[in-house]
Every structure is written in structure tokens, then in C-alpha cells.
Short mmCIF file of C-alpha atoms in Angstrom, two decimals:
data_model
loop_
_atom_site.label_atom_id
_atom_site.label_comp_id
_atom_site.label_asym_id
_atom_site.label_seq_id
_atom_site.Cartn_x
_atom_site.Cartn_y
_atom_site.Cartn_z
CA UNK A 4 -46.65 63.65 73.46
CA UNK A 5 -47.70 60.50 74.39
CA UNK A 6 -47.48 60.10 78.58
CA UNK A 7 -45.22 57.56 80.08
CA UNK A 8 -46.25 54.48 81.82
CA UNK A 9 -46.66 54.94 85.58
CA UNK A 10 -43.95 53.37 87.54
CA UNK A 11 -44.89 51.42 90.34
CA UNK A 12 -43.99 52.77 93.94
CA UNK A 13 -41.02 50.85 95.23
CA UNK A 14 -42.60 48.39 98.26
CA UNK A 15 -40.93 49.28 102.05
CA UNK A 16 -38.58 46.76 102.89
CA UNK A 17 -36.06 45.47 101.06
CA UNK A 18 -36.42 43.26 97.86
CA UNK A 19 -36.12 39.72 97.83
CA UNK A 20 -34.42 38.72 94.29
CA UNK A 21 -35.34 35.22 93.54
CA UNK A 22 -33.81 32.38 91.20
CA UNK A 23 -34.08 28.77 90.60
CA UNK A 24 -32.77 27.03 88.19
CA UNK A 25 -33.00 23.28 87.86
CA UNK A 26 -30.60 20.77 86.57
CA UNK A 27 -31.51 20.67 82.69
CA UNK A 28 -32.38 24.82 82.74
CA UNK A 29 -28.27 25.62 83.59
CA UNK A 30 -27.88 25.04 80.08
CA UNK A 31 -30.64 26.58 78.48
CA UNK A 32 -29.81 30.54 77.34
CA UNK A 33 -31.06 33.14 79.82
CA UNK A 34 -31.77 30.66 82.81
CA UNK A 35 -28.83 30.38 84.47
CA UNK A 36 -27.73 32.48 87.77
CA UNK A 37 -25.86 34.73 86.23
CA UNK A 38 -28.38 35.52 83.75
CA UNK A 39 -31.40 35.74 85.92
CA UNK A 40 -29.03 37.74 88.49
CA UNK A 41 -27.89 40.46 85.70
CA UNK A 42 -31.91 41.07 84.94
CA UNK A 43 -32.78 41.38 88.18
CA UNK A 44 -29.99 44.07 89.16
CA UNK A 45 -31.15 46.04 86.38
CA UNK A 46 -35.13 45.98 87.30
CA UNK A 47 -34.46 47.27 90.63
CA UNK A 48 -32.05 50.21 89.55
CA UNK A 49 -34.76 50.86 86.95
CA UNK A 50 -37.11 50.98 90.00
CA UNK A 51 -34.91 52.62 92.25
CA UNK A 52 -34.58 49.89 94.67
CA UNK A 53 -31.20 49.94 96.44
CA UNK A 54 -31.49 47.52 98.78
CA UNK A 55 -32.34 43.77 97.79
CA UNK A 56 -30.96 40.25 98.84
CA UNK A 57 -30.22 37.22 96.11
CA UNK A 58 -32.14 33.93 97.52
CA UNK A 59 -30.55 31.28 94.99
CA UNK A 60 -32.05 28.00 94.60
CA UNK A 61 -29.92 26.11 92.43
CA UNK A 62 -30.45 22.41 91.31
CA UNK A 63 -34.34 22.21 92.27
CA UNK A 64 -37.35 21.32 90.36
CA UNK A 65 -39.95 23.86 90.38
CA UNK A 66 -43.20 20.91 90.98
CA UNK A 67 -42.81 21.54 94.30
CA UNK A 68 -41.84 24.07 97.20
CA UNK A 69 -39.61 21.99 99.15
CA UNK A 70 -36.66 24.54 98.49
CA UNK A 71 -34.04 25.57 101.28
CA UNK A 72 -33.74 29.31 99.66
CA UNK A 73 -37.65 29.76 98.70
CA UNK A 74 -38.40 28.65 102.51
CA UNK A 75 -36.20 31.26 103.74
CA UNK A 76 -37.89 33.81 101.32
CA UNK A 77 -41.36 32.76 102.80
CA UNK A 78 -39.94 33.28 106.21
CA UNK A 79 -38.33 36.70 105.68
CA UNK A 80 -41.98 37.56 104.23
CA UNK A 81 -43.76 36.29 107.30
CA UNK A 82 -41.49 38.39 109.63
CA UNK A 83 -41.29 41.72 107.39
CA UNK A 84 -38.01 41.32 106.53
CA UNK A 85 -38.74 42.15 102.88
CA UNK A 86 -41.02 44.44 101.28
CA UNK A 87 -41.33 42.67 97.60
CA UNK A 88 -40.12 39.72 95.40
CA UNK A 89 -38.91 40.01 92.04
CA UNK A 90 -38.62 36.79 89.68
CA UNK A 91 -37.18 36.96 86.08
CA UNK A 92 -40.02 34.30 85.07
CA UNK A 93 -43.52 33.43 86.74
CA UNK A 94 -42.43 29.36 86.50
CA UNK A 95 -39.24 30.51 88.17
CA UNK A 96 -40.93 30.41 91.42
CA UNK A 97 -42.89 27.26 90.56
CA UNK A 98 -44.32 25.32 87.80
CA UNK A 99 -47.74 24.70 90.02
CA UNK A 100 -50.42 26.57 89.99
CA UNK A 101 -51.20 25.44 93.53
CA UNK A 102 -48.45 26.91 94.89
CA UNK A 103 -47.93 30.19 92.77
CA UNK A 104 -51.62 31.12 94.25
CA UNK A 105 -50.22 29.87 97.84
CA UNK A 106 -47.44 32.14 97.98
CA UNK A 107 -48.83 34.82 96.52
CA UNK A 108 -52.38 34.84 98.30
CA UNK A 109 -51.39 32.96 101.34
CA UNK A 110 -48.15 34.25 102.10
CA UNK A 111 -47.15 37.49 100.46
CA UNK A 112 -50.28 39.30 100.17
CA UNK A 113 -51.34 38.51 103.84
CA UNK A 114 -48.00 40.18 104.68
CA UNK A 115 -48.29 43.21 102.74
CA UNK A 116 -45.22 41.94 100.15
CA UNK A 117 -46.09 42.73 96.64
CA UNK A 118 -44.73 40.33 93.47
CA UNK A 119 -43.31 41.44 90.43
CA UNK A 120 -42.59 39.03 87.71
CA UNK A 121 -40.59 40.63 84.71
CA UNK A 122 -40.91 39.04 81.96
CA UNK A 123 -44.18 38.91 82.23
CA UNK A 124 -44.86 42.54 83.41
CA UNK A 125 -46.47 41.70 86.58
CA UNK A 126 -46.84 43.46 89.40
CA UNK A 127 -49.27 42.38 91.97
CA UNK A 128 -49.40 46.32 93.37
CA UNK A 129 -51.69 46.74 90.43
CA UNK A 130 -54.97 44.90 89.69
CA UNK A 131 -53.83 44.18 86.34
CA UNK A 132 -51.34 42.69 87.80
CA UNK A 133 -53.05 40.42 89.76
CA UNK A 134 -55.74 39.44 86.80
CA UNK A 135 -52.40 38.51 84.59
CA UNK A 136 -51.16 35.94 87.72
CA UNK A 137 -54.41 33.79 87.41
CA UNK A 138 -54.14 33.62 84.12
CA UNK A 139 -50.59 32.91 83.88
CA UNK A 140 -50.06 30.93 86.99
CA UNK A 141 -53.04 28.49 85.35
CA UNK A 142 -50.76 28.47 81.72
CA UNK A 143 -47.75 27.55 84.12
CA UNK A 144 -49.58 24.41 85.37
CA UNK A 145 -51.07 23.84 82.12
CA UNK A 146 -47.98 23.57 80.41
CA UNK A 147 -46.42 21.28 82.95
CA UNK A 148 -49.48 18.69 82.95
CA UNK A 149 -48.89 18.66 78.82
CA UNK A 150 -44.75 17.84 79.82
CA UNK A 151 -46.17 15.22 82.02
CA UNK A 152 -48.45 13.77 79.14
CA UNK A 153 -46.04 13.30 76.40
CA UNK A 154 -43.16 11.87 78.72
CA UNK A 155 -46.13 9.14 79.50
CA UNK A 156 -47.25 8.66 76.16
CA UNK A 157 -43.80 8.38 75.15
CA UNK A 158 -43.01 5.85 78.33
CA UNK A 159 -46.10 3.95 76.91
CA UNK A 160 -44.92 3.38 73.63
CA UNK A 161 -41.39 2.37 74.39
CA UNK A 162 -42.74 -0.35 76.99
CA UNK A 163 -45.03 -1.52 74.33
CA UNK A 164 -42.50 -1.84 71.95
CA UNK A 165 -40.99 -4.14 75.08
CA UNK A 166 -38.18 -1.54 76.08
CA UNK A 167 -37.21 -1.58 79.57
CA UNK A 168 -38.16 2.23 81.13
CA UNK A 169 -35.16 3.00 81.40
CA UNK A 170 -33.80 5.48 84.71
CA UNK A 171 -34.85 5.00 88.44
CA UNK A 172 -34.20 1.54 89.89
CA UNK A 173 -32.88 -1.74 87.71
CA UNK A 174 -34.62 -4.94 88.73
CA UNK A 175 -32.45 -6.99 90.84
CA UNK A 176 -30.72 -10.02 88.89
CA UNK A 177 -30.37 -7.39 85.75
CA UNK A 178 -28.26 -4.48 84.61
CA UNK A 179 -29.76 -2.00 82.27
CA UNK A 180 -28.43 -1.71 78.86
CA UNK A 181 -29.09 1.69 77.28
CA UNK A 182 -27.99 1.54 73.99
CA UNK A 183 -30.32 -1.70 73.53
CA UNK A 184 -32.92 -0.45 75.94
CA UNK A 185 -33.15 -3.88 77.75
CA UNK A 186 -32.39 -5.45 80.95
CA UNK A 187 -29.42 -7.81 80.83
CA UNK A 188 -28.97 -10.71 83.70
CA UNK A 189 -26.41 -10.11 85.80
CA UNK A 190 -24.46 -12.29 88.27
CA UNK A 191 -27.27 -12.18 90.86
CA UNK A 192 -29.27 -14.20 88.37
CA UNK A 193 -29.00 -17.71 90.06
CA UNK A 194 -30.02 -15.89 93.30
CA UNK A 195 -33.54 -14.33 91.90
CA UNK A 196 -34.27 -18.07 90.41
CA UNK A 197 -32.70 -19.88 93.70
CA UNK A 198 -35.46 -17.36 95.54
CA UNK A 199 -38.07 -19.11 93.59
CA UNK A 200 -37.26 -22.41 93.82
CA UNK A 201 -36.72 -22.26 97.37
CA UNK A 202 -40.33 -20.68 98.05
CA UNK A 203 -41.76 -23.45 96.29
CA UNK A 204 -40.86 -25.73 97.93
CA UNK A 205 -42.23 -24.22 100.84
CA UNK A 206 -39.35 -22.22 102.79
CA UNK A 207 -40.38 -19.10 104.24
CA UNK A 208 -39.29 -16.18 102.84
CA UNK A 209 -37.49 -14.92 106.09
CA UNK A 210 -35.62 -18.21 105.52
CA UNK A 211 -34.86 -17.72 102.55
CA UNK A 212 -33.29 -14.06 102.25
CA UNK A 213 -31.20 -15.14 105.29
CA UNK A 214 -30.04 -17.91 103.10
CA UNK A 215 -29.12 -16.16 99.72
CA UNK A 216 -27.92 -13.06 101.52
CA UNK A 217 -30.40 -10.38 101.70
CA UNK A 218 -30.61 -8.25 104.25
CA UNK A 219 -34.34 -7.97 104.96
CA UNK A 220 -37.34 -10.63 104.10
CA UNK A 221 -39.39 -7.41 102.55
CA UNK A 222 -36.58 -7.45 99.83
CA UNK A 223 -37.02 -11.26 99.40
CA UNK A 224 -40.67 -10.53 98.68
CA UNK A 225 -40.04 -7.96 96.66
CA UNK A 226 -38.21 -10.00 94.14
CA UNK A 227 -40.72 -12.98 94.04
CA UNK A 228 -44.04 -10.97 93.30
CA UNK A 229 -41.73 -8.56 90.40
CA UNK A 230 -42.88 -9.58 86.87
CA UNK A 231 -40.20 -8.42 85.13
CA UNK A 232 -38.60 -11.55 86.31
CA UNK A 233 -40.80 -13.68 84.20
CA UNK A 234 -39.92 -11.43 81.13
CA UNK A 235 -42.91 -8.99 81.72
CA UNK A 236 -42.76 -5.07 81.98
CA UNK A 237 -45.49 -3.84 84.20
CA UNK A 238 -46.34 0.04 83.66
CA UNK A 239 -49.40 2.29 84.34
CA UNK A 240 -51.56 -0.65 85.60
CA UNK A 241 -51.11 -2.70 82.57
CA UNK A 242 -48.25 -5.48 81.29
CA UNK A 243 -46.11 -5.68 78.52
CA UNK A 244 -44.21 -8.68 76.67
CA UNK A 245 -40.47 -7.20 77.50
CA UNK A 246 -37.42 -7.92 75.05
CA UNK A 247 -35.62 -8.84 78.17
CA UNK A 248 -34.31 -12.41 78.94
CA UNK A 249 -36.66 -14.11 81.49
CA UNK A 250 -35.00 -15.56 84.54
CA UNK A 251 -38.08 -17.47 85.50
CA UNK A 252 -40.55 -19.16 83.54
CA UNK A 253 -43.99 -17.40 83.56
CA UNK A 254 -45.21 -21.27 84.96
CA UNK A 255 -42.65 -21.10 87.35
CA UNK A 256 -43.89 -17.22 88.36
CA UNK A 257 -47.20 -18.10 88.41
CA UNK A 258 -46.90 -21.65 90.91
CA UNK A 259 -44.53 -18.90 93.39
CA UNK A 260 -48.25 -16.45 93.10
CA UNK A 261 -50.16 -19.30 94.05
CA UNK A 262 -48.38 -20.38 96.84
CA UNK A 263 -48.18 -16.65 98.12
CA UNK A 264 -51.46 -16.54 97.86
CA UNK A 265 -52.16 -20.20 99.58
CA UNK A 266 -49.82 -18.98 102.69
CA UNK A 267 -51.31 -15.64 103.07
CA UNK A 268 -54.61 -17.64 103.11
CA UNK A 269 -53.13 -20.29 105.55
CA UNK A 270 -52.09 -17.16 108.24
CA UNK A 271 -55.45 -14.71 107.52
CA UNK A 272 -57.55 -18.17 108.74
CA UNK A 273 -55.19 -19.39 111.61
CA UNK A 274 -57.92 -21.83 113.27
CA UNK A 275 -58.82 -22.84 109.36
CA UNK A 276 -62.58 -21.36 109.80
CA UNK A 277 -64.64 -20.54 106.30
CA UNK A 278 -65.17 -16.75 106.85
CA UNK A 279 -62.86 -15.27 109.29
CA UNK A 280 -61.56 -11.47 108.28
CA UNK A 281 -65.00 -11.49 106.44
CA UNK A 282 -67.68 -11.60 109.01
CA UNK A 283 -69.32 -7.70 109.63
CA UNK A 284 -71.80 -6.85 112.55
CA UNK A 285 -74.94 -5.36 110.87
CA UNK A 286 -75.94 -3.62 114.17
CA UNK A 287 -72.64 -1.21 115.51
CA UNK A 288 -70.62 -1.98 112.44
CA UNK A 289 -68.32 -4.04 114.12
CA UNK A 290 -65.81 -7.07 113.46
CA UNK A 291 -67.05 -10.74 114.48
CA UNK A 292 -65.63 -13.92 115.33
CA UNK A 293 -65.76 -17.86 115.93
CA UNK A 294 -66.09 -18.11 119.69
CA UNK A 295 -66.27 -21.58 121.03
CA UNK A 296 -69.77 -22.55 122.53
CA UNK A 297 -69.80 -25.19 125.03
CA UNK A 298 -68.64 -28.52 123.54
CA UNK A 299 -71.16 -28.33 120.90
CA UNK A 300 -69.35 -26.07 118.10
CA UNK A 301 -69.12 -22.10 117.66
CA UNK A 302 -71.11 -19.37 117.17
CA UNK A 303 -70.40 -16.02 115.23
CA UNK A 304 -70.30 -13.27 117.64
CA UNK A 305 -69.97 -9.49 118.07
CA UNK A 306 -66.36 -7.87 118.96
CA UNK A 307 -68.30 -5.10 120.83
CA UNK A 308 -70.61 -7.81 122.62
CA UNK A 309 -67.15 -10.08 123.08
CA UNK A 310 -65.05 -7.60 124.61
CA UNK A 311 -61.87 -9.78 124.17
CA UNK A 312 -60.52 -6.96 122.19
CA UNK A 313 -61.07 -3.08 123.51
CA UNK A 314 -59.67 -1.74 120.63
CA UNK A 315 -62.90 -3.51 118.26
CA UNK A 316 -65.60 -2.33 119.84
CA UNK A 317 -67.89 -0.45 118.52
CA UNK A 318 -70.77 -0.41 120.81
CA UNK A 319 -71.18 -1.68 124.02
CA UNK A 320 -74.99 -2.08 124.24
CA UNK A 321 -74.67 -3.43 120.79
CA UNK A 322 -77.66 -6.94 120.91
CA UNK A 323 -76.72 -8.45 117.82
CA UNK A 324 -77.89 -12.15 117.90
CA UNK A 325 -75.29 -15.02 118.01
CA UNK A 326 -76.03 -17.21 115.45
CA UNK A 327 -74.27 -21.15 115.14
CA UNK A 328 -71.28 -20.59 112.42
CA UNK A 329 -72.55 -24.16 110.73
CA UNK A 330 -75.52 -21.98 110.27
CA UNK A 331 -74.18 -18.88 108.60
CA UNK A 332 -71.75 -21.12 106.90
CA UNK A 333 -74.48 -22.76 105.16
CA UNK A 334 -75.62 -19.95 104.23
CA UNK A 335 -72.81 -18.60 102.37
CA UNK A 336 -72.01 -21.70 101.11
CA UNK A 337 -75.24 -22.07 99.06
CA UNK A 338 -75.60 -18.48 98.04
CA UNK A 339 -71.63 -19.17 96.79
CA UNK A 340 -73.35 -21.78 94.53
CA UNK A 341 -75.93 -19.93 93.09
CA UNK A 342 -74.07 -17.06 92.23
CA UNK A 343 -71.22 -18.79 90.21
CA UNK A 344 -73.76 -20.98 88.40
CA UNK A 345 -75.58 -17.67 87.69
CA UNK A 346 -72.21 -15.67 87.16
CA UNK A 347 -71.40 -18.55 84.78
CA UNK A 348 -74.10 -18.08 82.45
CA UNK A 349 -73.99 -14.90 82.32
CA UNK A 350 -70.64 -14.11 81.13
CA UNK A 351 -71.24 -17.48 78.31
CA UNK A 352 -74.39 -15.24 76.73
CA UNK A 353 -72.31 -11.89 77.13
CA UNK A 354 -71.02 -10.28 73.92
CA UNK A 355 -67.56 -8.94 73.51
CA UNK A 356 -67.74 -5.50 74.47
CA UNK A 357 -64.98 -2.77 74.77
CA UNK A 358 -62.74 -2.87 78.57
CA UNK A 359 -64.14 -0.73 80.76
CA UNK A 360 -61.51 0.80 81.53
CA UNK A 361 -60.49 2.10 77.82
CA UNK A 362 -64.00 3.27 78.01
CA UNK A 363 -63.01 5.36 81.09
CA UNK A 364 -59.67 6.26 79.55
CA UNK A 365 -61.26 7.12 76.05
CA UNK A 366 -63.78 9.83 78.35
CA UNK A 367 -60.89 11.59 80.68
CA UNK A 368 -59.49 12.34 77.25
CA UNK A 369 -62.10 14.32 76.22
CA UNK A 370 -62.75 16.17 79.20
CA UNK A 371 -59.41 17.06 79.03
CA UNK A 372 -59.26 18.39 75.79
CA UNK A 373 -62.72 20.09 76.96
CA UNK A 374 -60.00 21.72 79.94
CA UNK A 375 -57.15 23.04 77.71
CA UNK A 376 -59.72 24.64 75.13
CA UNK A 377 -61.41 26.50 77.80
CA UNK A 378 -58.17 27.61 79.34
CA UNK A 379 -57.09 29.00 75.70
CA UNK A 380 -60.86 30.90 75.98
CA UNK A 381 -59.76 32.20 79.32
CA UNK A 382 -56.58 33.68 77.99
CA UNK A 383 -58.15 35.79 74.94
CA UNK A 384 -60.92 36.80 76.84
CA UNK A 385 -61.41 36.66 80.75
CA UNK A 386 -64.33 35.63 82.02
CA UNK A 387 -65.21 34.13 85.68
CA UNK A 388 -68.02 31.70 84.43
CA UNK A 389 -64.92 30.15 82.02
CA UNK A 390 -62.66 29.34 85.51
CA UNK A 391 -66.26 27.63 87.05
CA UNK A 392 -66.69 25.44 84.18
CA UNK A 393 -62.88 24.32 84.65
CA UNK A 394 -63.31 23.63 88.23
CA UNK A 395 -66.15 21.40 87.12
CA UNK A 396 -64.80 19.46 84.56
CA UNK A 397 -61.45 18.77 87.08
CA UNK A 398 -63.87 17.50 89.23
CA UNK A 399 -65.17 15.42 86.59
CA UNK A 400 -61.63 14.41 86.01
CA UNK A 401 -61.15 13.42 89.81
CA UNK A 402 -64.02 11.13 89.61
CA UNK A 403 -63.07 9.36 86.39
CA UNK A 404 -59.50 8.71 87.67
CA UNK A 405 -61.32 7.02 90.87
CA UNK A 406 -63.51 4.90 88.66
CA UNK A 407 -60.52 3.93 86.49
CA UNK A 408 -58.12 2.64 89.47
CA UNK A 409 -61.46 0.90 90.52
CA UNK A 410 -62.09 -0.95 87.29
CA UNK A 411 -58.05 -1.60 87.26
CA UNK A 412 -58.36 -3.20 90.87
CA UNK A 413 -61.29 -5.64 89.53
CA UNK A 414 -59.68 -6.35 86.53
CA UNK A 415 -56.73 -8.05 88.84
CA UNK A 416 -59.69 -9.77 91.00
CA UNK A 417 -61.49 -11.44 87.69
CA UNK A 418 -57.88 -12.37 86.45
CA UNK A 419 -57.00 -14.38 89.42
CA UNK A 420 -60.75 -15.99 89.54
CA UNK A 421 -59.51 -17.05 85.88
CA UNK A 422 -56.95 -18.99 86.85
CA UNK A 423 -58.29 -20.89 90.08
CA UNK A 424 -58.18 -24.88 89.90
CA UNK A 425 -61.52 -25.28 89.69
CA UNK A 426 -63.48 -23.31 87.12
CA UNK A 427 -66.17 -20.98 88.59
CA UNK A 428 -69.18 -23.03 87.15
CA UNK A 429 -68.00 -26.37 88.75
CA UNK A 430 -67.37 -25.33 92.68
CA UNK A 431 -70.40 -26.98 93.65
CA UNK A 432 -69.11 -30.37 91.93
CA UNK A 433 -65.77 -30.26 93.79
CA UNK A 434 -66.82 -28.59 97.09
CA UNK A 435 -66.63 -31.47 98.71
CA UNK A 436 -63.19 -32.84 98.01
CA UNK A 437 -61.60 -29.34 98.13
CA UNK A 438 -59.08 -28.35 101.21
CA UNK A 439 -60.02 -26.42 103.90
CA UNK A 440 -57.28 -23.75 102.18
CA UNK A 441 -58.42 -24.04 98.70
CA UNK A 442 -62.55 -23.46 100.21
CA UNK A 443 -61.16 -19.92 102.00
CA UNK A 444 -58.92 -18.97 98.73
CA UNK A 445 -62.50 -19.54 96.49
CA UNK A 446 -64.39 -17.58 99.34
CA UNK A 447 -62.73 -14.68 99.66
CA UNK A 448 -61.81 -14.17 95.80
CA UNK A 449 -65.58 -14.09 95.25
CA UNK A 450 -66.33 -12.36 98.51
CA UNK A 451 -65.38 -9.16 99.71
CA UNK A 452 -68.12 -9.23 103.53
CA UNK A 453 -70.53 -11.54 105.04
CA UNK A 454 -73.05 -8.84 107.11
CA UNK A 455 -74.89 -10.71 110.07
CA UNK A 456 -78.09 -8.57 112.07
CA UNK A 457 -80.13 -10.19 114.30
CA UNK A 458 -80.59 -13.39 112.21
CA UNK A 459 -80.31 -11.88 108.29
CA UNK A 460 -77.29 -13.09 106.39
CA UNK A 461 -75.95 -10.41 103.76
CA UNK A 462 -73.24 -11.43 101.05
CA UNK A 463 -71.10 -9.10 99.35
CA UNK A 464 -69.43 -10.42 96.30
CA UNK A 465 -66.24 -8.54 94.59
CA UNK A 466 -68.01 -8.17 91.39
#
């Protein structure tokens, strides 16, 4: 006769019987309480546990931890009020792997609390048991990050197609239609395109939400920079031509832009110098400054040499030179020249190549495939060296993601070079009959820091 399967040993304590179920899941067969409650009764008379507690989460998502009931449950453990948790389902306690492995190995093991999980006959008493969780608790999150993929793909497509998202927050000045899938003006219409107007001509935006009836001047803001106005959708970095009904012409969007852009200019240079908020100590690594010299013009000096502000110094004993700001502006100035005549040319020879960033895009795909076939490897046969390679190729994802948002962030800078007033092969024409505004909005498009030590001038351009 064939022997039974040994029975784990009941834990000390009593059990802690956990369920979650989240809004959609109440409706799905076998998740709700009631369900996961009559399962649970039955595993611990099977076990011969008589004593257990319910700890009901009801409503919650399971991509997080933030969960009145599963908080209490982590306390209990902490204190040794319980001796085990049972689950009906692994992605009952969460749907990340992070956090399976944190309570598990951070909080319940530590505190001598095993884990049982049954449909997936786990037990963490047993080292089966705990081999199963890694594997499982890495499906969990697995699974999730696919959910996550397809409801972006799918979000992709339907903006492309110039549908409106959909859910979350409407636009003000629109109502959302869903059967059309399109934003509809509403009767605060006339307000979003009296907001424009009225910036335009050159009232203040803390004017202006006091006159149309907003409440703050951030929510005055936040209408004039939103694209949607203009007829755009803007999603995952990139723009789509919506079906919507502009309320704003994209000139009219674009003349508001530049005059945000003028005025934010206009208060970064409040004594209208070339290169202030650019200017970098080469020495400590501080800020520097205009300071007035005598009746003969200004010099660019150290904040840690200054000492007009505590909080910017760096180094006190810090000897950087003070150079005359005529002389540094020069500098730039020419250097300004050379590179856009050079930039100019360079971009006329240049072939049409693919974007970067599909580039970019096109490679996180395939490490990610590279990911999900190793993690099907892992779950036919186990090996340690399989979970290494993983960790490496996430890593490898991490640093593709940060080279992406980069290459996103330039992309934005070379746009708004694009449309300047004066084209980026002529500044040295104009120069001279250019505002002191429109001279600081070329100057710090193109450049991100001016570096000054002991006499050397160093320019940093944005690309």
C-alpha cells in the first residue's frame, strides 16, 4: 500500500486566514469572501487547526500592501499573535513579487510564522515549499507586468486611432463621451479660450484665474500648457492628432508656449544678464553670480567666495579667480556661434536615420522577451544561474528605460530649438538686433552650464 503524504505539523499560535478580493474579482467564480472563507475553514479542520481569525480585505488591489487588514496581519505576526497564514491563492496576498518575498522573508519567517498557500500546495514549513514560492511568487509578478503590457498597447492604439483615454480625469472645458470615445466641449469652453487670450496679451496668470473663477493660479497653468486643448492627445511621451474638437488653435497654443517661455525667461534673469542660473564654479562646485565692481561693470564671482548666501557655499577657502562678465560673455557668445554654424552643417549632410528612441524601444523589447523565456526555463527546471541571468537583464532593462526618458527629454529640447525665430544657422546675423530676452531664451535652449576655474571658460551645450 502506497504511504500517505505527511501532514504538516500544525504551527503554535493561532492561524491567520487571509482574503482579498478586489473590485472586478467579487464577480469572478471562487474569489469572493464567501468562497475563499468556505476553503479556508475546511484546510484548517483538515489540519486540525481549531483556532484561526478571518483578516478580510475587501475592495483592494493586490499591486501594493497598503491594506488596513494585511497591516494588521503583519502586526499580529510581529507580536506572536499568530502562528501561520493560510491564503486560498499565492496572488491573494499580492500580485508583486517584491512584496510576496517581503512578507514572507522579512516578516513571517523572521517571526517564526510559517505560510501555506492552498491552491498551490505550499507550505513554507517544508523546503519544497519554499523552492515553489520563488518560483511562483516570480509567475505572480510576471503575469501582472504582461496585464500591464496589453492594457498599454491597447491604450496606444486607441490614442492613435485619436480616441480620448478614456477614465481618470476629463480635461477641463470637455466632457467625455464614451460611446464615441471623444471629448465633447462643455460650457466651460469660453473660459479655457478666454484663459488664452488673456495670457497673451500679457496678464498674469494669477490675474487671470482670479478673473475667470479658478480657485488657484496652478490650475490656470494647468489649462494653458494642456495640449489636448489644441486638439492633441499626449500619451507615453509622444502626441496624437485627437478626434476631439479643438478649443484653441494649435497657432494660438503655440504663441501662449512662447510667451510662457519668454516670462519664465524674463523672471530666471531678473537684472536681464546673459548667463545667470548658468554660471558653475570649476573649483568647489559652486553657483556664481554678477556682482557689481566699482563703477566700471561686473565680474562673475564665487557663491562660496561671496558669502551673500550661506546656504550656496560650498567652500570657504575656495580661490577661484573673478573674471569681468564682458569677458566670459564673449566667450560664450563666440563659442555660441561656432557651434550652431557647425551644428548647422552637420545635421544638412546627416542622413535620415531611425529615432533614437524607437531604437531604444525596439531593444527593451527584446530583452524582455529574453526575461519571460528564461522565467518559463526556470519553471521546468530550477536552476540558480537562470534567476542571475534575470537579475542581469532587469538591470539591463533599468538602464534602457533611463536612456529612453533621456532621449524623450532631448527630443522636447531639439523641438523647441525648431521653432525659435531665428533659425540656428543665422544667430550670428541677427545677434545684434535681438532683445536682451530673446539672447537668454537662444542661450539657455542651446546651453545647459557655463564652468569658470581660475581663468578657463567651459561650455556645456544640451545636445
Amino acid at each position: 500500500m502506497p504511504a500517505k503524504p505527511a501532514t504538516a505539523k500544525p504551527a503554535a499560535g493561532k492561524a491567520a486566514l487571509y482574503i482579498r478580493v478586489s473590485t472586478d474579482a467579487q464577480r469572478e467564480e471562487g474569489y469572493s469572501i464567501d468562497a475563499q472563507k468556505q476553503m479556508l475553514e475546511a484546510h484548517c479542520v483538515s489540519r486540525g487547526i481549531r483556532e484561526y481569525e478571518f483578516y478580510i480585505d475587501g475592495g483592494f488591489t493586490g499591486s501594493n500592501i497598503d491594506r488596513p487588514e494585511l497591516q494588521r496581519l503583519l502586526n499580529d505576526a510581529r507580536t506572536g499573535a499568530i502562528g501561520c497564514v493560510v491564503v486560498y491563492r499565492l496572488d491573494r496576498l499580492s500580485r508583486s513579487q517584491k512584496d510576496t518575498l517581503y512578507i514572507i522573508e522579512d516578516v513571517l519567517n523572521p517571526h517564526k510564522v510559517d505560510f501555506t498557500s492552498i491552491n498551490e500546495h505550499m507550505d513554507t514549513a517544508t523546503p519544497m515549499g519554499r523552492l515553489m514560492l520563488g518560483i511562483l511568487s516570480a509567475f505572480a509578478q510576471l503575469e501582472r507586468e504582461n496585464i500591464r503590457e496589453r492594457t498599454r498597447m491597447g491604450m496606444t492604439e486607441r490614442v492613435r486611432n485619436g480616441l480620448w483615454m478614456g477614465g481618470g480625469r476629463t480635461p477641463f472645458g470637455y466632457d467625455y463621451d464614451p460611446e464615441k470615445g471623444v471629448l465633447i466641449p462643455n460650457q466651460d469652453a469660453d473660459t479655457v479660450r478666454n484663459i488664452y487670450a488673456l495670457y497673451i496679451k500679457g496678464y498674469s496668470l494669477n490675474r487671470i484665474a482670479k478673473m475667470v473663477g479658478l480657485k488657484y493660479e496652478k490650475l490656470a497653468y494647468q489649462i494653458l500648457t494642456r495640449k489636448s486643448n489644441a486638439g492633441f492627445i499626449c500619451y507615453n511621451g509622444r502626441e496624437y492628432t485627437g478626434r476631439h474638437e479643438p478649443l484653441v488653435s494649435l497657432e494660438t497654443y503655440e504663441q501662449a508656449m512662447e510667451c510662457l517661455r519668454s516670462r519664465s525667461v524674463k523672471r530666471l534673469s531678473g537684472s536681464d544678464y546673459l548667463l545667470t542660473g548658468l554660471l558653475r564654479c570649476g573649483t568647489c562646485g559652486a553657483r556664481m553670480r554678477y556682482q557689481k565692481w566699482g563703477k566700471t561693470g561686473c565680474k562673475i564671482v564665487c557663491y562660496s567666495r561671496d558669502k551673500s548666501k550661506p546656504s550656496l557655499v560650498r567652500d570657504p577657502d575656495c580661490r577661484n579667480v573673478r573674471l569681468w562678465a564682458g569677458d566670459v560673455e564673449d566667450v560664450v557668445v563666440r563659442d555660441l556661434f561656432r557651434f550652431c554654424v557647425g551644428k548647422s552643417k552637420d545635421e544638412a549632410s546627416a542622413a535620415p536615420e531611425q529615432s533614437v528612441t524607437d531604437i531604444l524601444r525596439e531593444q527593451y523589447a527584446a530583452v524582455s522577451a529574453k526575461v519571460k523565456r528564461l522565467y518559463t526555463l526556470y519553471a521546468s527546471s530550477p536552476d540558480p544561474l537562470l534567476l542571475e541571468t534575470v537579475g542581469e537583464y532587469q538591470r539591463e532593462l533599468s538602464n534602457i528605460m533611463k536612456q529612453i526618458t533621456a532621449e524623450t527629454e532631448r527630443g522636447a529640447v531639439s523641438k523647441r530649438i525648431l521653432t525659435l525665430r531665428t533659425s540656428i544657422d543665422s544667430i550670428a546675423d541677427v545677434w545684434d538686433v535681438l532683445t536682451k530676452a530673446e539672447r537668454q531664451d537662444i542661450v539657455r535652449t542651446l546651453i545647459s552650464r557655463v564652468t569658470v576655474i581660475n581663468g578657463n571658460i567651459t561650455i556645456d551645450y544640451v545636445f
